[in-house]
Amino acid sequence: MIRCIAIDDEPLALVQLARFIERVPELELVGRFYSADDALRQIESEKIDLIFLDIDMPDCNGVDFARKLGSAAPHIIFTTAYPQYAAEGFRLDAVDYLLKPLSFSELLEAVDKVKRRQRQCGSGESDEECLYVKNSGSVVRLKQSDIVYVKGMGEYVQIKARNMIAPIVTLESMHRLEGLLNGKGFMRIHRSYIINLSYLDKANSNNVEISGEILPVGETYRPLFREYLKSRHL
């Protein structure tokens, strides 16, 4: 099941989109919003696989909103009456770009594209999830289980992944990545580090050795990390 939300400031357009979504067995509509800002809380707190996103809204341009979500955003299908935004939408790696008035057949085609992306990531056969991140002008698909650690660098993050010589540097929020990775074998140990606990080699209350590198444990995160070490008898 693909958990999705719909964002459109036009009530009639939102009703029509919701009716289309309800006709697609693979889609579960878990929220509908007239404002992108109102939708942000649900996007950050729940697992959302897909956003149907209008572009021309009074409170927030949909393209700007998608850019703010960063490279780890859910799949996005733009819906708009303005074709001039198409190029920018695809630069953000949107799954599709649907022009209003919406066509149910075109929406089905767009959903099929989402399913193909999920299958490429293996999510059709297991609970494995992926992140799509931008790196040097291209989009890289990362299995979360391959991520060794994430390092915060201001507005950017550096992602060290298994079997990759050079780390990936991408425009992204540590707060958002922490929410996406929480409960999936990852732990934030420092304001600048989120680690994959399965790659942990050695650890104490002050630092960890992970994949041959020494990383610090921040004072704020130390009590929770100590509890983890005790639970693992480390």
JSON list of C-alpha atoms in Angstrom, two decimals, residues 27-213:
[
{"chain": "A", "resi": 27, "resn": "LEU", "atom": "CA", "xyz": [-3.21, 4.10, -2.77]},
{"chain": "A", "resi": 28, "resn": "GLU", "atom": "CA", "xyz": [-4.20, 4.98, 0.78]},
{"chain": "A", "resi": 29, "resn": "LEU", "atom": "CA", "xyz": [-5.11, 8.65, 1.19]},
{"chain": "A", "resi": 30, "resn": "VAL", "atom": "CA", "xyz": [-4.05, 9.55, 4.73]},
{"chain": "A", "resi": 31, "resn": "GLY", "atom": "CA", "xyz": [-4.39, 13.33, 4.51]},
{"chain": "A", "resi": 32, "resn": "ARG", "atom": "CA", "xyz": [-5.68, 16.16, 2.36]},
{"chain": "A", "resi": 33, "resn": "PHE", "atom": "CA", "xyz": [-4.61, 19.77, 2.84]},
{"chain": "A", "resi": 34, "resn": "TYR", "atom": "CA", "xyz": [-5.36, 23.20, 1.42]},
{"chain": "A", "resi": 35, "resn": "SER", "atom": "CA", "xyz": [-1.94, 24.43, 2.55]},
{"chain": "A", "resi": 36, "resn": "ALA", "atom": "CA", "xyz": [1.54, 22.97, 2.15]},
{"chain": "A", "resi": 37, "resn": "ASP", "atom": "CA", "xyz": [2.54, 24.34, 5.55]},
{"chain": "A", "resi": 38, "resn": "ASP", "atom": "CA", "xyz": [-0.37, 22.49, 7.17]},
{"chain": "A", "resi": 39, "resn": "ALA", "atom": "CA", "xyz": [0.82, 19.25, 5.55]},
{"chain": "A", "resi": 40, "resn": "LEU", "atom": "CA", "xyz": [4.40, 19.59, 6.77]},
{"chain": "A", "resi": 41, "resn": "ARG", "atom": "CA", "xyz": [3.70, 18.29, 10.28]},
{"chain": "A", "resi": 42, "resn": "GLN", "atom": "CA", "xyz": [2.22, 15.04, 8.97]},
{"chain": "A", "resi": 43, "resn": "ILE", "atom": "CA", "xyz": [5.04, 14.60, 6.45]},
{"chain": "A", "resi": 44, "resn": "GLU", "atom": "CA", "xyz": [7.63, 14.95, 9.22]},
{"chain": "A", "resi": 45, "resn": "SER", "atom": "CA", "xyz": [5.85, 12.75, 11.77]},
{"chain": "A", "resi": 46, "resn": "GLU", "atom": "CA", "xyz": [4.47, 9.88, 9.67]},
{"chain": "A", "resi": 47, "resn": "LYS", "atom": "CA", "xyz": [5.61, 7.55, 6.92]},
{"chain": "A", "resi": 48, "resn": "ILE", "atom": "CA", "xyz": [4.34, 9.19, 3.73]},
{"chain": "A", "resi": 49, "resn": "ASP", "atom": "CA", "xyz": [5.26, 7.51, 0.45]},
{"chain": "A", "resi": 50, "resn": "LEU", "atom": "CA", "xyz": [3.75, 9.94, -2.05]},
{"chain": "A", "resi": 51, "resn": "ILE", "atom": "CA", "xyz": [2.61, 13.57, -2.23]},
{"chain": "A", "resi": 52, "resn": "PHE", "atom": "CA", "xyz": [0.21, 14.90, -4.85]},
{"chain": "A", "resi": 53, "resn": "LEU", "atom": "CA", "xyz": [1.30, 18.53, -4.80]},
{"chain": "A", "resi": 54, "resn": "ASP", "atom": "CA", "xyz": [-0.26, 21.59, -6.42]},
{"chain": "A", "resi": 55, "resn": "ILE", "atom": "CA", "xyz": [2.23, 24.24, -7.50]},
{"chain": "A", "resi": 56, "resn": "ASP", "atom": "CA", "xyz": [0.47, 27.59, -7.62]},
{"chain": "A", "resi": 57, "resn": "MET", "atom": "CA", "xyz": [-0.75, 28.13, -4.04]},
{"chain": "A", "resi": 58, "resn": "PRO", "atom": "CA", "xyz": [-1.04, 31.45, -2.20]},
{"chain": "A", "resi": 59, "resn": "ASP", "atom": "CA", "xyz": [0.86, 30.44, 0.95]},
{"chain": "A", "resi": 60, "resn": "CYS", "atom": "CA", "xyz": [3.65, 28.45, -0.71]},
{"chain": "A", "resi": 61, "resn": "ASN", "atom": "CA", "xyz": [4.81, 27.61, -4.22]},
{"chain": "A", "resi": 62, "resn": "GLY", "atom": "CA", "xyz": [4.75, 23.82, -4.56]},
{"chain": "A", "resi": 63, "resn": "VAL", "atom": "CA", "xyz": [8.15, 23.71, -6.24]},
{"chain": "A", "resi": 64, "resn": "ASP", "atom": "CA", "xyz": [9.68, 25.71, -3.38]},
{"chain": "A", "resi": 65, "resn": "PHE", "atom": "CA", "xyz": [7.98, 23.43, -0.88]},
{"chain": "A", "resi": 66, "resn": "ALA", "atom": "CA", "xyz": [9.37, 20.31, -2.57]},
{"chain": "A", "resi": 67, "resn": "ARG", "atom": "CA", "xyz": [12.84, 21.88, -2.58]},
{"chain": "A", "resi": 68, "resn": "LYS", "atom": "CA", "xyz": [12.50, 22.61, 1.15]},
{"chain": "A", "resi": 69, "resn": "LEU", "atom": "CA", "xyz": [11.68, 18.96, 1.87]},
{"chain": "A", "resi": 70, "resn": "GLY", "atom": "CA", "xyz": [15.06, 18.03, 0.42]},
{"chain": "A", "resi": 71, "resn": "SER", "atom": "CA", "xyz": [16.33, 14.97, -1.37]},
{"chain": "A", "resi": 72, "resn": "ALA", "atom": "CA", "xyz": [14.84, 12.53, 1.12]},
{"chain": "A", "resi": 73, "resn": "ALA", "atom": "CA", "xyz": [11.29, 13.73, 0.42]},
{"chain": "A", "resi": 74, "resn": "PRO", "atom": "CA", "xyz": [8.53, 11.24, -0.41]},
{"chain": "A", "resi": 75, "resn": "HIS", "atom": "CA", "xyz": [7.78, 10.65, -4.08]},
{"chain": "A", "resi": 76, "resn": "ILE", "atom": "CA", "xyz": [6.12, 13.73, -5.57]},
{"chain": "A", "resi": 77, "resn": "ILE", "atom": "CA", "xyz": [3.55, 14.04, -8.36]},
{"chain": "A", "resi": 78, "resn": "PHE", "atom": "CA", "xyz": [2.94, 17.68, -9.21]},
{"chain": "A", "resi": 79, "resn": "THR", "atom": "CA", "xyz": [-0.58, 18.77, -10.19]},
{"chain": "A", "resi": 80, "resn": "THR", "atom": "CA", "xyz": [-1.03, 22.19, -11.77]},
{"chain": "A", "resi": 81, "resn": "ALA", "atom": "CA", "xyz": [-2.71, 24.21, -14.47]},
{"chain": "A", "resi": 82, "resn": "TYR", "atom": "CA", "xyz": [0.58, 25.86, -15.44]},
{"chain": "A", "resi": 83, "resn": "PRO", "atom": "CA", "xyz": [2.83, 23.87, -17.82]},
{"chain": "A", "resi": 84, "resn": "GLN", "atom": "CA", "xyz": [5.71, 26.34, -17.49]},
{"chain": "A", "resi": 85, "resn": "TYR", "atom": "CA", "xyz": [6.67, 24.75, -14.16]},
{"chain": "A", "resi": 86, "resn": "ALA", "atom": "CA", "xyz": [7.28, 21.32, -15.70]},
{"chain": "A", "resi": 87, "resn": "ALA", "atom": "CA", "xyz": [11.03, 21.67, -16.25]},
{"chain": "A", "resi": 88, "resn": "GLU", "atom": "CA", "xyz": [11.65, 22.78, -12.66]},
{"chain": "A", "resi": 89, "resn": "GLY", "atom": "CA", "xyz": [9.47, 19.97, -11.37]},
{"chain": "A", "resi": 90, "resn": "PHE", "atom": "CA", "xyz": [11.47, 17.32, -13.16]},
{"chain": "A", "resi": 91, "resn": "ARG", "atom": "CA", "xyz": [14.74, 18.90, -12.02]},
{"chain": "A", "resi": 92, "resn": "LEU", "atom": "CA", "xyz": [13.51, 18.12, -8.51]},
{"chain": "A", "resi": 93, "resn": "ASP", "atom": "CA", "xyz": [13.17, 14.47, -9.57]},
{"chain": "A", "resi": 94, "resn": "ALA", "atom": "CA", "xyz": [9.37, 14.52, -9.42]},
{"chain": "A", "resi": 95, "resn": "VAL", "atom": "CA", "xyz": [7.79, 11.24, -10.46]},
{"chain": "A", "resi": 96, "resn": "ASP", "atom": "CA", "xyz": [5.37, 12.99, -12.80]},
{"chain": "A", "resi": 97, "resn": "TYR", "atom": "CA", "xyz": [3.75, 16.29, -13.68]},
{"chain": "A", "resi": 98, "resn": "LEU", "atom": "CA", "xyz": [-0.03, 16.25, -14.23]},
{"chain": "A", "resi": 99, "resn": "LEU", "atom": "CA", "xyz": [-1.85, 19.16, -15.85]},
{"chain": "A", "resi": 100, "resn": "LYS", "atom": "CA", "xyz": [-5.31, 20.18, -14.71]},
{"chain": "A", "resi": 101, "resn": "PRO", "atom": "CA", "xyz": [-8.03, 19.26, -15.38]},
{"chain": "A", "resi": 102, "resn": "LEU", "atom": "CA", "xyz": [-6.73, 15.94, -14.15]},
{"chain": "A", "resi": 103, "resn": "SER", "atom": "CA", "xyz": [-7.22, 12.76, -16.12]},
{"chain": "A", "resi": 104, "resn": "PHE", "atom": "CA", "xyz": [-7.75, 9.52, -14.20]},
{"chain": "A", "resi": 105, "resn": "SER", "atom": "CA", "xyz": [-5.82, 7.53, -16.80]},
{"chain": "A", "resi": 106, "resn": "GLU", "atom": "CA", "xyz": [-2.82, 9.89, -16.53]},
{"chain": "A", "resi": 107, "resn": "LEU", "atom": "CA", "xyz": [-2.96, 9.65, -12.73]},
{"chain": "A", "resi": 108, "resn": "LEU", "atom": "CA", "xyz": [-2.86, 5.84, -13.02]},
{"chain": "A", "resi": 109, "resn": "GLU", "atom": "CA", "xyz": [0.20, 6.09, -15.27]},
{"chain": "A", "resi": 110, "resn": "ALA", "atom": "CA", "xyz": [1.90, 8.34, -12.71]},
{"chain": "A", "resi": 111, "resn": "VAL", "atom": "CA", "xyz": [1.13, 5.89, -9.89]},
{"chain": "A", "resi": 112, "resn": "ASP", "atom": "CA", "xyz": [2.63, 3.08, -12.01]},
{"chain": "A", "resi": 113, "resn": "LYS", "atom": "CA", "xyz": [5.84, 5.12, -12.19]},
{"chain": "A", "resi": 114, "resn": "VAL", "atom": "CA", "xyz": [5.88, 5.33, -8.38]},
{"chain": "A", "resi": 115, "resn": "LYS", "atom": "CA", "xyz": [5.48, 1.55, -8.16]},
{"chain": "A", "resi": 116, "resn": "ARG", "atom": "CA", "xyz": [8.32, 1.03, -10.62]},
{"chain": "A", "resi": 117, "resn": "ARG", "atom": "CA", "xyz": [10.60, 3.20, -8.48]},
{"chain": "A", "resi": 118, "resn": "GLN", "atom": "CA", "xyz": [9.64, 1.20, -5.43]},
{"chain": "A", "resi": 119, "resn": "ARG", "atom": "CA", "xyz": [10.35, -2.08, -7.19]},
{"chain": "A", "resi": 120, "resn": "GLN", "atom": "CA", "xyz": [13.76, -0.78, -8.28]},
{"chain": "A", "resi": 121, "resn": "CYS", "atom": "CA", "xyz": [14.50, -0.21, -4.62]},
{"chain": "A", "resi": 122, "resn": "GLY", "atom": "CA", "xyz": [13.28, -3.65, -3.64]},
{"chain": "A", "resi": 123, "resn": "SER", "atom": "CA", "xyz": [10.38, -2.31, -1.57]},
{"chain": "A", "resi": 124, "resn": "GLY", "atom": "CA", "xyz": [7.91, -4.45, -3.47]},
{"chain": "A", "resi": 125, "resn": "GLU", "atom": "CA", "xyz": [9.49, -7.60, -2.03]},
{"chain": "A", "resi": 126, "resn": "SER", "atom": "CA", "xyz": [10.63, -6.55, 1.46]},
{"chain": "A", "resi": 127, "resn": "ASP", "atom": "CA", "xyz": [10.49, -3.79, 4.05]},
{"chain": "A", "resi": 128, "resn": "GLU", "atom": "CA", "xyz": [13.75, -2.38, 2.66]},
{"chain": "A", "resi": 129, "resn": "GLU", "atom": "CA", "xyz": [13.46, 1.34, 2.05]},
{"chain": "A", "resi": 130, "resn": "CYS", "atom": "CA", "xyz": [15.54, 3.71, 0.00]},
{"chain": "A", "resi": 131, "resn": "LEU", "atom": "CA", "xyz": [16.56, 7.32, -0.04]},
{"chain": "A", "resi": 132, "resn": "TYR", "atom": "CA", "xyz": [16.83, 9.20, -3.31]},
{"chain": "A", "resi": 133, "resn": "VAL", "atom": "CA", "xyz": [19.54, 11.82, -2.86]},
{"chain": "A", "resi": 134, "resn": "LYS", "atom": "CA", "xyz": [21.08, 14.29, -5.26]},
{"chain": "A", "resi": 135, "resn": "ASN", "atom": "CA", "xyz": [24.82, 14.13, -5.71]},
{"chain": "A", "resi": 136, "resn": "SER", "atom": "CA", "xyz": [26.83, 16.15, -8.25]},
{"chain": "A", "resi": 137, "resn": "GLY", "atom": "CA", "xyz": [23.79, 16.86, -10.41]},
{"chain": "A", "resi": 138, "resn": "SER", "atom": "CA", "xyz": [22.46, 13.29, -10.52]},
{"chain": "A", "resi": 139, "resn": "VAL", "atom": "CA", "xyz": [20.05, 11.30, -8.37]},
{"chain": "A", "resi": 140, "resn": "VAL", "atom": "CA", "xyz": [21.47, 8.39, -6.37]},
{"chain": "A", "resi": 141, "resn": "ARG", "atom": "CA", "xyz": [19.29, 5.64, -4.90]},
{"chain": "A", "resi": 142, "resn": "LEU", "atom": "CA", "xyz": [20.53, 4.39, -1.52]},
{"chain": "A", "resi": 143, "resn": "LYS", "atom": "CA", "xyz": [19.26, 1.45, 0.45]},
{"chain": "A", "resi": 144, "resn": "GLN", "atom": "CA", "xyz": [18.94, 2.60, 4.04]},
{"chain": "A", "resi": 145, "resn": "SER", "atom": "CA", "xyz": [20.71, -0.58, 5.17]},
{"chain": "A", "resi": 146, "resn": "ASP", "atom": "CA", "xyz": [23.78, 0.51, 3.16]},
{"chain": "A", "resi": 147, "resn": "ILE", "atom": "CA", "xyz": [24.08, 3.83, 4.99]},
{"chain": "A", "resi": 148, "resn": "VAL", "atom": "CA", "xyz": [26.93, 3.68, 7.53]},
{"chain": "A", "resi": 149, "resn": "TYR", "atom": "CA", "xyz": [26.47, 7.15, 9.00]},
{"chain": "A", "resi": 150, "resn": "VAL", "atom": "CA", "xyz": [25.20, 10.63, 8.22]},
{"chain": "A", "resi": 151, "resn": "LYS", "atom": "CA", "xyz": [27.22, 13.73, 9.07]},
{"chain": "A", "resi": 152, "resn": "GLY", "atom": "CA", "xyz": [25.61, 17.17, 9.34]},
{"chain": "A", "resi": 153, "resn": "MET", "atom": "CA", "xyz": [27.38, 20.03, 7.54]},
{"chain": "A", "resi": 154, "resn": "GLY", "atom": "CA", "xyz": [25.17, 23.09, 7.99]},
{"chain": "A", "resi": 155, "resn": "GLU", "atom": "CA", "xyz": [22.54, 23.04, 5.24]},
{"chain": "A", "resi": 156, "resn": "TYR", "atom": "CA", "xyz": [24.13, 19.92, 3.76]},
{"chain": "A", "resi": 157, "resn": "VAL", "atom": "CA", "xyz": [24.72, 16.38, 4.96]},
{"chain": "A", "resi": 158, "resn": "GLN", "atom": "CA", "xyz": [27.46, 13.90, 4.11]},
{"chain": "A", "resi": 159, "resn": "ILE", "atom": "CA", "xyz": [26.32, 10.30, 3.74]},
{"chain": "A", "resi": 160, "resn": "LYS", "atom": "CA", "xyz": [28.88, 7.51, 4.12]},
{"chain": "A", "resi": 161, "resn": "ALA", "atom": "CA", "xyz": [27.54, 4.38, 2.44]},
{"chain": "A", "resi": 162, "resn": "ARG", "atom": "CA", "xyz": [28.79, 0.82, 2.22]},
{"chain": "A", "resi": 163, "resn": "ASN", "atom": "CA", "xyz": [30.68, -0.06, -0.98]},
{"chain": "A", "resi": 164, "resn": "MET", "atom": "CA", "xyz": [31.02, 3.60, -1.99]},
{"chain": "A", "resi": 165, "resn": "ILE", "atom": "CA", "xyz": [34.53, 5.05, -2.02]},
{"chain": "A", "resi": 166, "resn": "ALA", "atom": "CA", "xyz": [33.51, 8.70, -1.71]},
{"chain": "A", "resi": 167, "resn": "PRO", "atom": "CA", "xyz": [30.74, 9.94, 0.59]},
{"chain": "A", "resi": 168, "resn": "ILE", "atom": "CA", "xyz": [27.67, 11.62, -0.89]},
{"chain": "A", "resi": 169, "resn": "VAL", "atom": "CA", "xyz": [27.14, 15.29, -0.10]},
{"chain": "A", "resi": 170, "resn": "THR", "atom": "CA", "xyz": [23.60, 16.54, -0.57]},
{"chain": "A", "resi": 171, "resn": "LEU", "atom": "CA", "xyz": [21.34, 19.43, 0.46]},
{"chain": "A", "resi": 172, "resn": "GLU", "atom": "CA", "xyz": [19.32, 17.97, 3.32]},
{"chain": "A", "resi": 173, "resn": "SER", "atom": "CA", "xyz": [18.20, 18.48, 6.92]},
{"chain": "A", "resi": 174, "resn": "MET", "atom": "CA", "xyz": [19.59, 16.35, 9.76]},
{"chain": "A", "resi": 175, "resn": "HIS", "atom": "CA", "xyz": [16.26, 16.73, 11.55]},
{"chain": "A", "resi": 176, "resn": "ARG", "atom": "CA", "xyz": [14.35, 15.27, 8.62]},
{"chain": "A", "resi": 177, "resn": "LEU", "atom": "CA", "xyz": [16.79, 12.40, 8.09]},
{"chain": "A", "resi": 178, "resn": "GLU", "atom": "CA", "xyz": [16.64, 11.59, 11.79]},
{"chain": "A", "resi": 179, "resn": "GLY", "atom": "CA", "xyz": [12.85, 11.31, 11.49]},
{"chain": "A", "resi": 180, "resn": "LEU", "atom": "CA", "xyz": [13.08, 9.09, 8.42]},
{"chain": "A", "resi": 181, "resn": "LEU", "atom": "CA", "xyz": [15.70, 6.76, 9.91]},
{"chain": "A", "resi": 182, "resn": "ASN", "atom": "CA", "xyz": [14.35, 6.65, 13.45]},
{"chain": "A", "resi": 183, "resn": "GLY", "atom": "CA", "xyz": [13.35, 3.14, 14.52]},
{"chain": "A", "resi": 184, "resn": "LYS", "atom": "CA", "xyz": [15.19, 1.51, 11.61]},
{"chain": "A", "resi": 185, "resn": "GLY", "atom": "CA", "xyz": [18.44, 0.62, 13.33]},
{"chain": "A", "resi": 186, "resn": "PHE", "atom": "CA", "xyz": [19.84, 4.16, 13.36]},
{"chain": "A", "resi": 187, "resn": "MET", "atom": "CA", "xyz": [20.64, 6.42, 16.30]},
{"chain": "A", "resi": 188, "resn": "ARG", "atom": "CA", "xyz": [21.64, 10.05, 16.57]},
{"chain": "A", "resi": 189, "resn": "ILE", "atom": "CA", "xyz": [24.74, 10.22, 18.78]},
{"chain": "A", "resi": 190, "resn": "HIS", "atom": "CA", "xyz": [25.76, 13.84, 18.19]},
{"chain": "A", "resi": 191, "resn": "ARG", "atom": "CA", "xyz": [24.23, 16.99, 16.72]},
{"chain": "A", "resi": 192, "resn": "SER", "atom": "CA", "xyz": [26.33, 16.23, 13.64]},
{"chain": "A", "resi": 193, "resn": "TYR", "atom": "CA", "xyz": [26.09, 12.41, 13.46]},
{"chain": "A", "resi": 194, "resn": "ILE", "atom": "CA", "xyz": [23.46, 9.74, 12.88]},
{"chain": "A", "resi": 195, "resn": "ILE", "atom": "CA", "xyz": [24.89, 6.22, 12.80]},
{"chain": "A", "resi": 196, "resn": "ASN", "atom": "CA", "xyz": [23.71, 2.83, 11.58]},
{"chain": "A", "resi": 197, "resn": "LEU", "atom": "CA", "xyz": [24.08, 0.67, 14.68]},
{"chain": "A", "resi": 198, "resn": "SER", "atom": "CA", "xyz": [24.65, -2.49, 12.64]},
{"chain": "A", "resi": 199, "resn": "TYR", "atom": "CA", "xyz": [28.06, -1.13, 11.56]},
{"chain": "A", "resi": 200, "resn": "LEU", "atom": "CA", "xyz": [29.19, -0.35, 15.12]},
{"chain": "A", "resi": 201, "resn": "ASP", "atom": "CA", "xyz": [32.62, -1.88, 15.82]},
{"chain": "A", "resi": 202, "resn": "LYS", "atom": "CA", "xyz": [33.51, -0.46, 19.26]},
{"chain": "A", "resi": 203, "resn": "ALA", "atom": "CA", "xyz": [31.86, 2.04, 21.56]},
{"chain": "A", "resi": 204, "resn": "ASN", "atom": "CA", "xyz": [32.01, 3.78, 24.91]},
{"chain": "A", "resi": 205, "resn": "SER", "atom": "CA", "xyz": [30.16, 6.74, 26.38]},
{"chain": "A", "resi": 206, "resn": "ASN", "atom": "CA", "xyz": [32.39, 9.29, 24.63]},
{"chain": "A", "resi": 207, "resn": "ASN", "atom": "CA", "xyz": [32.95, 7.95, 21.13]},
{"chain": "A", "resi": 208, "resn": "VAL", "atom": "CA", "xyz": [32.25, 5.13, 18.70]},
{"chain": "A", "resi": 209, "resn": "GLU", "atom": "CA", "xyz": [34.26, 3.30, 16.12]},
{"chain": "A", "resi": 210, "resn": "ILE", "atom": "CA", "xyz": [32.19, 2.63, 13.05]},
{"chain": "A", "resi": 211, "resn": "SER", "atom": "CA", "xyz": [33.52, 1.26, 9.79]},
{"chain": "A", "resi": 212, "resn": "GLY", "atom": "CA", "xyz": [37.06, 2.10, 10.94]},
{"chain": "A", "resi": 213, "resn": "GLU", "atom": "CA", "xyz": [36.30, 5.73, 11.86]}
]
